PDB file of C-alpha atoms and ligand atoms in Angstrom:
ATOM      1  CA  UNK A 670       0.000   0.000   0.000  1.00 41.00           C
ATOM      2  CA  UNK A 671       1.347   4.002  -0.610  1.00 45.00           C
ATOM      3  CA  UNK A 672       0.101   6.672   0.867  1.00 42.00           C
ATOM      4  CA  UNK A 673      -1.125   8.694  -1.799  1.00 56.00           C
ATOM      5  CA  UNK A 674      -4.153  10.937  -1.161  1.00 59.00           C
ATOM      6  CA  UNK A 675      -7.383  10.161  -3.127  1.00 59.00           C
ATOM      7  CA  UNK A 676      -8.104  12.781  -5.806  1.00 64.00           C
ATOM      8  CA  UNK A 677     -10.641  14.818  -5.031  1.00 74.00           C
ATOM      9  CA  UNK A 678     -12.315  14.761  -8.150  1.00 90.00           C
ATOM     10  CA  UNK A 679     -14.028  11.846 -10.106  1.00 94.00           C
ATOM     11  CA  UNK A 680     -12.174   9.663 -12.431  1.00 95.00           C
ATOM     12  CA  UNK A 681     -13.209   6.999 -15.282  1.00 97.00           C
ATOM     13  CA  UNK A 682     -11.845   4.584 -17.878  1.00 98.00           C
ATOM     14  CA  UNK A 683     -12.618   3.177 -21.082  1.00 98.00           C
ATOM     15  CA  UNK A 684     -10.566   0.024 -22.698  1.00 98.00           C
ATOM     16  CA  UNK A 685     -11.227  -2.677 -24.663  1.00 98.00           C
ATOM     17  CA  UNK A 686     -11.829  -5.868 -22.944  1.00 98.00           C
ATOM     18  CA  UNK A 687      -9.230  -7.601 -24.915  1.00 98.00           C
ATOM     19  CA  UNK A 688      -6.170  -5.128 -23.586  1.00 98.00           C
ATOM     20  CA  UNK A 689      -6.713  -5.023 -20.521  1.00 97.00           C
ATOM     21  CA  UNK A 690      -6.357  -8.803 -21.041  1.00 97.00           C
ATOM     22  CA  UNK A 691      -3.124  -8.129 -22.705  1.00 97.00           C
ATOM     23  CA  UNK A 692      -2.116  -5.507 -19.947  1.00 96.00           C
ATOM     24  CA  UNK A 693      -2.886  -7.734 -17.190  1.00 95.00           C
ATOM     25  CA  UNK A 694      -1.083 -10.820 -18.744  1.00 95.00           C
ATOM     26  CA  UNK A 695       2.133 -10.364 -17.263  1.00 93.00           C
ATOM     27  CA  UNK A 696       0.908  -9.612 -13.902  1.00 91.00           C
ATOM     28  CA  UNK A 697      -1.011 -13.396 -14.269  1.00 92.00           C
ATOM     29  CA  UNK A 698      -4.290 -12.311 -16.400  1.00 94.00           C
ATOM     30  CA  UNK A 699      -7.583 -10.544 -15.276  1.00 96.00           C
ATOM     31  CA  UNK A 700      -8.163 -13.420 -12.898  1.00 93.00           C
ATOM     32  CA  UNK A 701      -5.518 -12.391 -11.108  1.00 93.00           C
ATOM     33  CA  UNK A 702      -7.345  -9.067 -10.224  1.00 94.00           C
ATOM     34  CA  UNK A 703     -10.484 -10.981  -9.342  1.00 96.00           C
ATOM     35  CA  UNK A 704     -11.983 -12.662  -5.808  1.00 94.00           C
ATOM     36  CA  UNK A 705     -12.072 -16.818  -6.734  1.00 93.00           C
ATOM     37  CA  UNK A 706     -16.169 -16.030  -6.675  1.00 92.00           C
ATOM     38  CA  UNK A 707     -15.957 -12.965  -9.597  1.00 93.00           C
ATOM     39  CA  UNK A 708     -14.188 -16.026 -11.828  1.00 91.00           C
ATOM     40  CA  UNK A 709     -16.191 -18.724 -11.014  1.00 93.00           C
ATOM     41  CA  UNK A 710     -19.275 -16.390 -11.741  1.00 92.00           C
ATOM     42  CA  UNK A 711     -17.898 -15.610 -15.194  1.00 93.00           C
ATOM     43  CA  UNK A 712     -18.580 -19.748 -16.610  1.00 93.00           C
ATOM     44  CA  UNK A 713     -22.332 -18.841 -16.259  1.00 94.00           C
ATOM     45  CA  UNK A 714     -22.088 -16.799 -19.931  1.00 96.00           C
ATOM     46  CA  UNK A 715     -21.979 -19.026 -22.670  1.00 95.00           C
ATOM     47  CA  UNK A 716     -20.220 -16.631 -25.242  1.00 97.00           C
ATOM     48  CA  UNK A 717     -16.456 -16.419 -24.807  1.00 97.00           C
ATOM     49  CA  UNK A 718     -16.841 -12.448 -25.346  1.00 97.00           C
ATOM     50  CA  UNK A 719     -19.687 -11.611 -22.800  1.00 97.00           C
ATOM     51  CA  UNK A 720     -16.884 -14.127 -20.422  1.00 97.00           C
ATOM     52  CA  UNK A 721     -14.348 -11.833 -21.743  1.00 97.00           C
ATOM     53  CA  UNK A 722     -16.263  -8.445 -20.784  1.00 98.00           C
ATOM     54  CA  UNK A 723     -17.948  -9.974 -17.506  1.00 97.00           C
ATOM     55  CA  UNK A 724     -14.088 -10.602 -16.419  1.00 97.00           C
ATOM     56  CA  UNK A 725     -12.503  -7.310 -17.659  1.00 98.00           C
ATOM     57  CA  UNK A 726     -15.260  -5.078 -16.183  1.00 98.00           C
ATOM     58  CA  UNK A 727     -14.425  -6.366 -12.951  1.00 98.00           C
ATOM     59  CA  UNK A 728     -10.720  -6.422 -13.087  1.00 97.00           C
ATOM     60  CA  UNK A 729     -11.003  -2.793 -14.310  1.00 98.00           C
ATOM     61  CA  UNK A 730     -13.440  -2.155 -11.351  1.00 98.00           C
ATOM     62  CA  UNK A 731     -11.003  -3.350  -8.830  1.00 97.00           C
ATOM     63  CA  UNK A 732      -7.828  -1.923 -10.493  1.00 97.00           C
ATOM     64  CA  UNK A 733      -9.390   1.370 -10.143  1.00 97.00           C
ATOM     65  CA  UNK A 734     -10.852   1.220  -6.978  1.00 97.00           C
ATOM     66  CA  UNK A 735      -7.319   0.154  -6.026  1.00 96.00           C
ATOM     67  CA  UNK A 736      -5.886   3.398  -7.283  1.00 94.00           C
ATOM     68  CA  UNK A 737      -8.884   5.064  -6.031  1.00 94.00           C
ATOM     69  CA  UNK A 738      -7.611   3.977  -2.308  1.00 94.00           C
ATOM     70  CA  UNK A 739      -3.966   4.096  -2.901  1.00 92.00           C
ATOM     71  CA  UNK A 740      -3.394   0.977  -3.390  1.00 93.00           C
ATOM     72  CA  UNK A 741      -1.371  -1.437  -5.899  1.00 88.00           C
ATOM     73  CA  UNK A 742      -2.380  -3.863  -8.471  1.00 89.00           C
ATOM     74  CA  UNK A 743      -1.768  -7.141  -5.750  1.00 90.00           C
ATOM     75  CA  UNK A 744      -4.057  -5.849  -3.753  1.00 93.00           C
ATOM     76  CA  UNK A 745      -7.303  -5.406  -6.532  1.00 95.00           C
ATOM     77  CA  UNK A 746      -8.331  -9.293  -5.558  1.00 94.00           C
ATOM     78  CA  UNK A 747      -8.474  -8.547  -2.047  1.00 95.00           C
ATOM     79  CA  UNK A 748     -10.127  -5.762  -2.069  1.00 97.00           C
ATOM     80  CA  UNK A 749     -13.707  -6.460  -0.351  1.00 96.00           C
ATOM     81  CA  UNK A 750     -16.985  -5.785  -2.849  1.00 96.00           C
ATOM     82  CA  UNK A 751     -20.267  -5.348  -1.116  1.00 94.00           C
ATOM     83  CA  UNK A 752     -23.418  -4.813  -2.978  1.00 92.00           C
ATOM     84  CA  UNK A 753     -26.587  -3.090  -1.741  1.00 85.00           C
ATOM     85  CA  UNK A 754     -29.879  -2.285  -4.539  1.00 86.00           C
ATOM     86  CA  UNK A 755     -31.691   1.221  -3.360  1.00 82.00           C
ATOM     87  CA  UNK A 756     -34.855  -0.088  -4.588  1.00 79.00           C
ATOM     88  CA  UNK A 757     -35.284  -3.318  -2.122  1.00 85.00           C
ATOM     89  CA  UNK A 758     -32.459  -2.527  -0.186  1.00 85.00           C
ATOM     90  CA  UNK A 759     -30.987  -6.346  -1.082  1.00 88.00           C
ATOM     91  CA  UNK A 760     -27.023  -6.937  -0.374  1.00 89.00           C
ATOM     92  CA  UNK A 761     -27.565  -9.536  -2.957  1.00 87.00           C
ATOM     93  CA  UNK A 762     -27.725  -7.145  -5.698  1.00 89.00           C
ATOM     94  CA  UNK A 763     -27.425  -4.106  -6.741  1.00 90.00           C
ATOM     95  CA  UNK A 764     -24.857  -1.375  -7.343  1.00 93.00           C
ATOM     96  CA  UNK A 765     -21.171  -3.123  -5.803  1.00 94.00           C
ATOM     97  CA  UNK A 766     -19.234  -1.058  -3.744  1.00 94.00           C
ATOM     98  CA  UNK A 767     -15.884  -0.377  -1.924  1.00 97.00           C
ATOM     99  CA  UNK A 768     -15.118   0.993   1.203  1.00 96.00           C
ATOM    100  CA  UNK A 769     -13.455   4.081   0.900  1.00 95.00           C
ATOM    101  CA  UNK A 770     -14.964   4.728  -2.616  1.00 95.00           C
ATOM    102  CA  UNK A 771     -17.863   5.350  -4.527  1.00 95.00           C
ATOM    103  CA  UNK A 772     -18.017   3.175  -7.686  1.00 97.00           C
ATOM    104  CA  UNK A 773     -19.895   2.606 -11.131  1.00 98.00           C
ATOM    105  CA  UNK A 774     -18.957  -0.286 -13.521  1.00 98.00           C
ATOM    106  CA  UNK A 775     -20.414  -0.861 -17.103  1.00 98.00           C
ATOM    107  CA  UNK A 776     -19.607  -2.925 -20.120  1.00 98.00           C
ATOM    108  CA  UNK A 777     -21.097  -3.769 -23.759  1.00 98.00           C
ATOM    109  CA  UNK A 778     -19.982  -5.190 -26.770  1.00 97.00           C
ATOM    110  CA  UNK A 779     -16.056  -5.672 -26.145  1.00 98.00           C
ATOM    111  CA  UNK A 780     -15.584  -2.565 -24.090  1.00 98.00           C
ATOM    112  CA  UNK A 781     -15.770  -1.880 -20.266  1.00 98.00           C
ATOM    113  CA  UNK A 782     -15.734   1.054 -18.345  1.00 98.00           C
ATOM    114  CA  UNK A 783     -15.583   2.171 -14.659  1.00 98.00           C
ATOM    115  CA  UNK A 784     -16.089   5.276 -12.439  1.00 98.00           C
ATOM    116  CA  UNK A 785     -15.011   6.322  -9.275  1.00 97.00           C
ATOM    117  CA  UNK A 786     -15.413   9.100  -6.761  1.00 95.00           C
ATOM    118  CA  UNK A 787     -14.893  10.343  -3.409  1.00 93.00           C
ATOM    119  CA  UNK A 788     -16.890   8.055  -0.900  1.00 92.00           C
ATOM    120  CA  UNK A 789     -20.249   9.044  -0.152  1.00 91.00           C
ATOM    121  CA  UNK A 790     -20.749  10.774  -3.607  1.00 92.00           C
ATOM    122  CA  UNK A 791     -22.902   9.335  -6.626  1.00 94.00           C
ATOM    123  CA  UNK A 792     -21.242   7.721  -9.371  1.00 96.00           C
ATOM    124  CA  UNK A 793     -22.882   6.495 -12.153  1.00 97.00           C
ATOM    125  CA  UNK A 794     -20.956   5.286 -15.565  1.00 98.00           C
ATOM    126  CA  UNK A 795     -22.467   3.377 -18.945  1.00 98.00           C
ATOM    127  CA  UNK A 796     -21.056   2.848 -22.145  1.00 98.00           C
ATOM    128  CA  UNK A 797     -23.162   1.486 -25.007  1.00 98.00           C
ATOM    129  CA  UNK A 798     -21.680   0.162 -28.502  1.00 98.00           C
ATOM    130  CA  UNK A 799     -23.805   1.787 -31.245  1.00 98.00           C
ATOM    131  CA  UNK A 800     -26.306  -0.751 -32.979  1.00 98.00           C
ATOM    132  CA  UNK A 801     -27.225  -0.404 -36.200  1.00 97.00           C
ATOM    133  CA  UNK A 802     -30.787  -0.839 -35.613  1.00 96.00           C
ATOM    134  CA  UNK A 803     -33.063   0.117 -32.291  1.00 97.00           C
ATOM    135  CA  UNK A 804     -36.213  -2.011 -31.042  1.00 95.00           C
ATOM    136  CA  UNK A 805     -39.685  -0.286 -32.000  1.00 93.00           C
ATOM    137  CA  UNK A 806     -40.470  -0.008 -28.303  1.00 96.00           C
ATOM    138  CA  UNK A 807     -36.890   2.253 -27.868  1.00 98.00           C
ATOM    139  CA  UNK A 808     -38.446   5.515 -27.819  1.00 98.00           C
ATOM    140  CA  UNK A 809     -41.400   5.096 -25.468  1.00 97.00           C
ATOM    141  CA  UNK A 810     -39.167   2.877 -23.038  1.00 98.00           C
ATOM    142  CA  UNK A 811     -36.286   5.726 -22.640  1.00 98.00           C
ATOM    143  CA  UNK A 812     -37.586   8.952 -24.198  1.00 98.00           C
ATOM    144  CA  UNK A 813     -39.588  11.699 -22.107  1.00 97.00           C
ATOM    145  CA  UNK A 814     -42.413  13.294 -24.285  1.00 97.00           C
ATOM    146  CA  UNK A 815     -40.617  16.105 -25.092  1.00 96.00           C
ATOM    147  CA  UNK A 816     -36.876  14.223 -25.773  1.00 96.00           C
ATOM    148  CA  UNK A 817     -39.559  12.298 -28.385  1.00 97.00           C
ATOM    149  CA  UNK A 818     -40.589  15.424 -29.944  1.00 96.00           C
ATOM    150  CA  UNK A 819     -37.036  16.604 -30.631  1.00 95.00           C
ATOM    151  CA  UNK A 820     -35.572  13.018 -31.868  1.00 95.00           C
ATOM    152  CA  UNK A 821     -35.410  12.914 -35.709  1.00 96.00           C
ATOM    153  CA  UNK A 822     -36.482   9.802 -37.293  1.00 95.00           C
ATOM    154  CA  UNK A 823     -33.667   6.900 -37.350  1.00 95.00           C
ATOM    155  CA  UNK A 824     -31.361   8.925 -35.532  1.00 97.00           C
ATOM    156  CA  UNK A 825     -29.953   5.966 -33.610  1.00 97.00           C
ATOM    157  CA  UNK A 826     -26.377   8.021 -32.397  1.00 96.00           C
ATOM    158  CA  UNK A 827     -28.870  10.454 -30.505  1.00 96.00           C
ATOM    159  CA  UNK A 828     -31.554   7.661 -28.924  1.00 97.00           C
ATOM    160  CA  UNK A 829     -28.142   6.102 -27.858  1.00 97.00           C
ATOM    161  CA  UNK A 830     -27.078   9.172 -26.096  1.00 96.00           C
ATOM    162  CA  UNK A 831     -30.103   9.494 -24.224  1.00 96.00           C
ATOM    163  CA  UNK A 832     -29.869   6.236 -23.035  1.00 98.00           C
ATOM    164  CA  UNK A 833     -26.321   6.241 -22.146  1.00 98.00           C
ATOM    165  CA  UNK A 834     -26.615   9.621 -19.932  1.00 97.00           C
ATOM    166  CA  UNK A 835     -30.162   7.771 -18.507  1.00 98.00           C
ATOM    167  CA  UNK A 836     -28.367   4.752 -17.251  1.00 98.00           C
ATOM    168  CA  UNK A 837     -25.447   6.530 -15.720  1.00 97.00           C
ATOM    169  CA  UNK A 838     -27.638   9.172 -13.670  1.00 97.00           C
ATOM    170  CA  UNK A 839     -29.747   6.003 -12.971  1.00 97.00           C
ATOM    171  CA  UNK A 840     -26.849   3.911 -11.724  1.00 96.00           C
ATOM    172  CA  UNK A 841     -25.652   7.093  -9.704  1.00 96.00           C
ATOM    173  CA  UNK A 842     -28.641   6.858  -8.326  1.00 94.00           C
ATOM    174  CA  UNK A 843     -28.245   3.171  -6.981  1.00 93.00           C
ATOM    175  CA  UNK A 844     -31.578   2.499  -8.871  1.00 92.00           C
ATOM    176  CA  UNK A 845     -30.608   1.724 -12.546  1.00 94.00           C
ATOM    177  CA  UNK A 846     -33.439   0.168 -14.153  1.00 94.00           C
ATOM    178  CA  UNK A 847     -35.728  -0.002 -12.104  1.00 92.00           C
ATOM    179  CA  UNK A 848     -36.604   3.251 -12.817  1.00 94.00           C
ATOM    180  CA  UNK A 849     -38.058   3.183 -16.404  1.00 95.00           C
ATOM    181  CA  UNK A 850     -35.899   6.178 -18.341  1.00 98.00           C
ATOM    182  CA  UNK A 851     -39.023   7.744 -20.223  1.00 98.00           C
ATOM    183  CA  UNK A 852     -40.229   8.379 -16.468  1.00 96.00           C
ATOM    184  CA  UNK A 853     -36.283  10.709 -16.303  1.00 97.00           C
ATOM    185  CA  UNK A 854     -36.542  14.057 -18.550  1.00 97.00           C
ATOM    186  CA  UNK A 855     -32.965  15.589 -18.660  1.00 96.00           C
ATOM    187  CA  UNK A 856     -32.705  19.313 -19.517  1.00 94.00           C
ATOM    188  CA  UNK A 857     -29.777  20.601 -21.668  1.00 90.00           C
ATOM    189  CA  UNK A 858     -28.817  19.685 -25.328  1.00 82.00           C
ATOM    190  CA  UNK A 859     -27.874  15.925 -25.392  1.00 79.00           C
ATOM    191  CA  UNK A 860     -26.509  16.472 -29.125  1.00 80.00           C
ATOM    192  CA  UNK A 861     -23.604  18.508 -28.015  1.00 76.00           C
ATOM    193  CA  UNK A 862     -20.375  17.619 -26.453  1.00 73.00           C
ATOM    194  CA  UNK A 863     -19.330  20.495 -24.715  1.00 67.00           C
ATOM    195  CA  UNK A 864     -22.618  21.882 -23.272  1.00 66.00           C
ATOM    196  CA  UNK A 865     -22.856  21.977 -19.320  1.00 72.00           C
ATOM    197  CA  UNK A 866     -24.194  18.601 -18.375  1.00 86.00           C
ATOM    198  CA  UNK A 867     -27.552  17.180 -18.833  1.00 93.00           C
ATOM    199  CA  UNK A 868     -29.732  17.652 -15.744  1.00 95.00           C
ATOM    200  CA  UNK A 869     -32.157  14.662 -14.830  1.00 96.00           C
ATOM    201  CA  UNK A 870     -35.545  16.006 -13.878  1.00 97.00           C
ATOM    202  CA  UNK A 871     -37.905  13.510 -12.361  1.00 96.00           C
ATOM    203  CA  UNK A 872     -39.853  14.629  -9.351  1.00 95.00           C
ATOM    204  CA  UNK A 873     -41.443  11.301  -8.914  1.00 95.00           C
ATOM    205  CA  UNK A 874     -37.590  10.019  -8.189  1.00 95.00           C
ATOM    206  CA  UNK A 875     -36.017  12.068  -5.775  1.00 95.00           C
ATOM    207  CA  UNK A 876     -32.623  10.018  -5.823  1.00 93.00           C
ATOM    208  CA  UNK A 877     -32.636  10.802  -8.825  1.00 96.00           C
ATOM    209  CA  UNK A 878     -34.097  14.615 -10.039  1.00 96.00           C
ATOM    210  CA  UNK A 879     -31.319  16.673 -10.169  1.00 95.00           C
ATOM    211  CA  UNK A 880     -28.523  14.145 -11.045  1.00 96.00           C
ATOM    212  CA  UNK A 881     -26.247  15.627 -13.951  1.00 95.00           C
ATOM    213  CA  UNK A 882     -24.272  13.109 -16.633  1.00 95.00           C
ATOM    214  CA  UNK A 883     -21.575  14.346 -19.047  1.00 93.00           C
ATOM    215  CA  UNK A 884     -20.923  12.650 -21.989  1.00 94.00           C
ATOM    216  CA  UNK A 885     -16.880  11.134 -22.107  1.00 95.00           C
ATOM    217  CA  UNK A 886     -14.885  10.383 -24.767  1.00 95.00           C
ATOM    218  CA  UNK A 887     -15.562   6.544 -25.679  1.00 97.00           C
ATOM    219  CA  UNK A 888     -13.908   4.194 -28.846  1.00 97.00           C
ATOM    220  CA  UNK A 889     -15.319   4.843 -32.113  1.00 97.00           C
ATOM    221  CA  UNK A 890     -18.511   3.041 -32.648  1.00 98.00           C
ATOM    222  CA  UNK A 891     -19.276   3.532 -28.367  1.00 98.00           C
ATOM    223  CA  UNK A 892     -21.006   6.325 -26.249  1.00 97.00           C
ATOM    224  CA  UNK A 893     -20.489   6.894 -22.946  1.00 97.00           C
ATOM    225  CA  UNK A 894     -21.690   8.599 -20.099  1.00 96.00           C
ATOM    226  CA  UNK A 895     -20.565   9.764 -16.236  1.00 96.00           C
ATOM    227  CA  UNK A 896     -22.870  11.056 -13.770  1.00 96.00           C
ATOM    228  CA  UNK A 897     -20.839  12.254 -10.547  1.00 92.00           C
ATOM    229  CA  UNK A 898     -22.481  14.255  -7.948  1.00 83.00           C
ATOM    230  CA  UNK A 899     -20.497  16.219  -6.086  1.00 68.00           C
ATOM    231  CA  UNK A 900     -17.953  16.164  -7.400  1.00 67.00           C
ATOM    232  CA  UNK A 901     -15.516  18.999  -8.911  1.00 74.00           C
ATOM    233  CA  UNK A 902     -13.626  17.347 -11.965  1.00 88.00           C
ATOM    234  CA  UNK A 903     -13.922  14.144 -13.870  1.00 92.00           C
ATOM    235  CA  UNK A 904     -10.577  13.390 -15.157  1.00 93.00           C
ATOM    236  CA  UNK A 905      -9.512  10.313 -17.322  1.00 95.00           C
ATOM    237  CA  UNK A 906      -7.103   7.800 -16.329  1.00 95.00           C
ATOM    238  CA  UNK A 907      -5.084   5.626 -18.026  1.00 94.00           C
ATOM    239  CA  UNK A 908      -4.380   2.091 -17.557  1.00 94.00           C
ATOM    240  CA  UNK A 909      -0.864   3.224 -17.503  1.00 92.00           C
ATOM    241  CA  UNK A 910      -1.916   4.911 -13.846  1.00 90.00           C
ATOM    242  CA  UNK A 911      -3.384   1.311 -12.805  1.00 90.00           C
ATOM    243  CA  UNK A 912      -0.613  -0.787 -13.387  1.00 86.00           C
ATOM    244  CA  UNK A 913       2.207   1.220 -12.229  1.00 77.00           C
ATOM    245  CA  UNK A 914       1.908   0.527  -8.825  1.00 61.00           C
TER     246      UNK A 914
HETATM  247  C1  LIG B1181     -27.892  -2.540 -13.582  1.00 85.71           C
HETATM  248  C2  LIG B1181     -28.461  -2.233 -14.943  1.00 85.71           C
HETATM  249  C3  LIG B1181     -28.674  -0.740 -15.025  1.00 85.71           C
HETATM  250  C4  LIG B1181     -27.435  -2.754 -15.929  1.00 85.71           C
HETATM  251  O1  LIG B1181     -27.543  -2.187 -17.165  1.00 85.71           O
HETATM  252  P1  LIG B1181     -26.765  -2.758 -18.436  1.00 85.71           P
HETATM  253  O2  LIG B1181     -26.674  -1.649 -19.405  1.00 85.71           O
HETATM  254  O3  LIG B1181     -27.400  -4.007 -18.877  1.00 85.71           O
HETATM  255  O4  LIG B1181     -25.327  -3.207 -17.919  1.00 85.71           O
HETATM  256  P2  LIG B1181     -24.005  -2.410 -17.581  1.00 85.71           P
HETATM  257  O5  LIG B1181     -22.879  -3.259 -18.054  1.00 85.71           O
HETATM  258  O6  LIG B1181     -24.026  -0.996 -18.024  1.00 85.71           O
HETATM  259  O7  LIG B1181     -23.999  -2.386 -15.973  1.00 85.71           O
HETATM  260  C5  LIG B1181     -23.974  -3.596 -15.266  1.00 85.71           C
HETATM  261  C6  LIG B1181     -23.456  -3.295 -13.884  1.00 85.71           C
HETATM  262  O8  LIG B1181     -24.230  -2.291 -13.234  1.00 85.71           O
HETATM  263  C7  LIG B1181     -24.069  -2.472 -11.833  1.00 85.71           C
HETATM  264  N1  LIG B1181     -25.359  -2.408 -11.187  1.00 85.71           N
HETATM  265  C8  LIG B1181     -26.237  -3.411 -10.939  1.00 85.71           C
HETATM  266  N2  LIG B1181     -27.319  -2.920 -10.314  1.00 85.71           N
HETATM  267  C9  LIG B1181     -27.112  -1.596 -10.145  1.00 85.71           C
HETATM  268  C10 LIG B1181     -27.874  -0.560  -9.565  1.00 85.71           C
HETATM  269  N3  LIG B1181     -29.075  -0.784  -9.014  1.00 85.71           N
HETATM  270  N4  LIG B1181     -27.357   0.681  -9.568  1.00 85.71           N
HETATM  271  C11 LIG B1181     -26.156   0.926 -10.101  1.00 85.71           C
HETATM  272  N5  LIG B1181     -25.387  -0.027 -10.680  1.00 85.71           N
HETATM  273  C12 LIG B1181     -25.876  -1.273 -10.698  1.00 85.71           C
HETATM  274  C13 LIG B1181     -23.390  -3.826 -11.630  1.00 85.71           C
HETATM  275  O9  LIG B1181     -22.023  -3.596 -11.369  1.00 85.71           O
HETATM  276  C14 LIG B1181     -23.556  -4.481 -12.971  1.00 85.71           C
HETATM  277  O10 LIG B1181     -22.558  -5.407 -13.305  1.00 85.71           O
HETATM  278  P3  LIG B1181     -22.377  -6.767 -12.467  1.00 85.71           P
HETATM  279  O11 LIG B1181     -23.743  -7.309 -12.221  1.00 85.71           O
HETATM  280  O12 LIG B1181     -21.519  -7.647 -13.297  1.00 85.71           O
HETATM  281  O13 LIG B1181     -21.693  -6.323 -11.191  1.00 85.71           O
HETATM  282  C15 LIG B1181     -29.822  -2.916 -15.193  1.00 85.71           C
HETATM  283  O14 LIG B1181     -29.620  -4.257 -15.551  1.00 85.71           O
HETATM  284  C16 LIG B1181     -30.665  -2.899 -13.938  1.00 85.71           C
HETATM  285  O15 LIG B1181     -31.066  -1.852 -13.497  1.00 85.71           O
HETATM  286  N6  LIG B1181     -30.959  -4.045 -13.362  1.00 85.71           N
HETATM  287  C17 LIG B1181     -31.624  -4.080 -12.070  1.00 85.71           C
HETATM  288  C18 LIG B1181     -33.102  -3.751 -12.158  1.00 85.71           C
HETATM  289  C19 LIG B1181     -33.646  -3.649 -10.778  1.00 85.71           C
HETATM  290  O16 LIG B1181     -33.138  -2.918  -9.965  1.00 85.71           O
HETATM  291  N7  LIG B1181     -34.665  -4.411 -10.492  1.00 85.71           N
HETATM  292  C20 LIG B1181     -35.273  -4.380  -9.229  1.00 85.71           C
HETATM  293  C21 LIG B1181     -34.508  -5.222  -8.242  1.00 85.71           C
HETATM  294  S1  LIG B1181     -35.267  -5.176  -6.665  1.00 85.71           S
END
């Protein structure tokens, strides 16, 4: 362990699965970042890939909450993840967390992802590979009546957006799905990169009205989103600052 201070701000990271599987390989793999019960639980996916992203997104979640705490790469496996759900209040699911921390994982399609801020904030992060076609339900699952009124037709970059700044204010929020998105309006312009971030109005959800997400830079073909309350900056690491310790 060093004795680095935590940043104050939030942080994130996007890589593909497959190198942080090369990255990790001389330190003894992604498994080697992992509790024995995060590997076993990857054999339950059938595709290698979803295996592959199930084990990254871990390993990157304990790599970084490892940094977050000062800590060094041999210590990511021991590192002690507890779970808790807002909505039923289960430890058996639900957003995992760190002592010390406050942490947000997400993964899709070969990429992973992971947030982390100052303990007792709300962290949310999601990243979302681009389809190339949406189901017909899309809009009237995620969109608010007015975000439907401004989408153009087959627009699938912007419905992607929404959903990707949706899911991290809802994951902030502890609550993820549970909270159907159409029921979250969020006030700004979601089509632009550098506006102030998107603020999630939804009286109905007070964990959740006045979250904000900002869209981060993500891999070509990917969108992703961090909502961080509380927090002052949102900086991007590098999985050079993970392994060097
Ligand atoms: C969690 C959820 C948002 C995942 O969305 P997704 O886009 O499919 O997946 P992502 O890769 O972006 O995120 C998955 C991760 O979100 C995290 N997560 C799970 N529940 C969460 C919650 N309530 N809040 C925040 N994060 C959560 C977990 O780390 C999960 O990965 P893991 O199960 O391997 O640890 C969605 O599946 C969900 O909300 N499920 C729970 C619904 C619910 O709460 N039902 C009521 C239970 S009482």
């Amino acid at each position: 362990m060093n004795n680095r201070n935590p940043p104050a701000g939030s942080v994130f990271l996007i890589v593909h699965s497959a190198d942080l599987e090369a990255a990790c390989a001389p330190a003894g793999g992604l498994a080697a970042c992992l509790s024995p019960a995060e590997a076993r639980s990857a054999r339950r996916f059938a595709r290698t890939a979803d295996r592959l992203d199930y084990l990254a997104s871990h390993a990157l979640f304990r790599l970084v909450a490892a940094h977050r705490l000062g800590h060094g790469f041999a210590e990511a496996p021991q590192l002690e993840v507890s779970r808790r759900c807002a909505g039923c209040g289960s430890t058996g699911h639900g957003k995992p967390a760190v002592a010390g921390a406050s942490l947000s994982l997400s993964r899709s399609k070969g990429a992973v992802m992971v947030a982390a801020g100052p303990e007792g904030t709300q962290v949310g992060a999601d990243i979302e590979g681009i389809p190339d076609a949406l189901h017909s339900g899309f809009d009237h699952y995620v969109a608010s009546a007015a975000e439907r009124e401004a989408l153009a037709p087959g627009d699938i970059s912007a419905r992607i957006r929404l959903w990707v700044a949706k899911e991290a204010v809802l994951k902030a929020a502890g609550l993820g799905l549970s909270v159907p998105p159409a029921g979250v309006h969020l006030a700004g312009n979601p089509a632009d990169d550098n506006h102030p971030a998107l603020r999630a109005e939804s009286p109905a959800h007070p964990q959740v009205h006045g979250l904000t997400a900002d869209f981060v830079p993500a891999p070509p073909g990917y969108t992703a989103a961090v909502s961080a309350a509380g927090t002052t900056s949102l900086t991007r690491l590098t999985l050079a600052d993970l392994l060097a310790a």
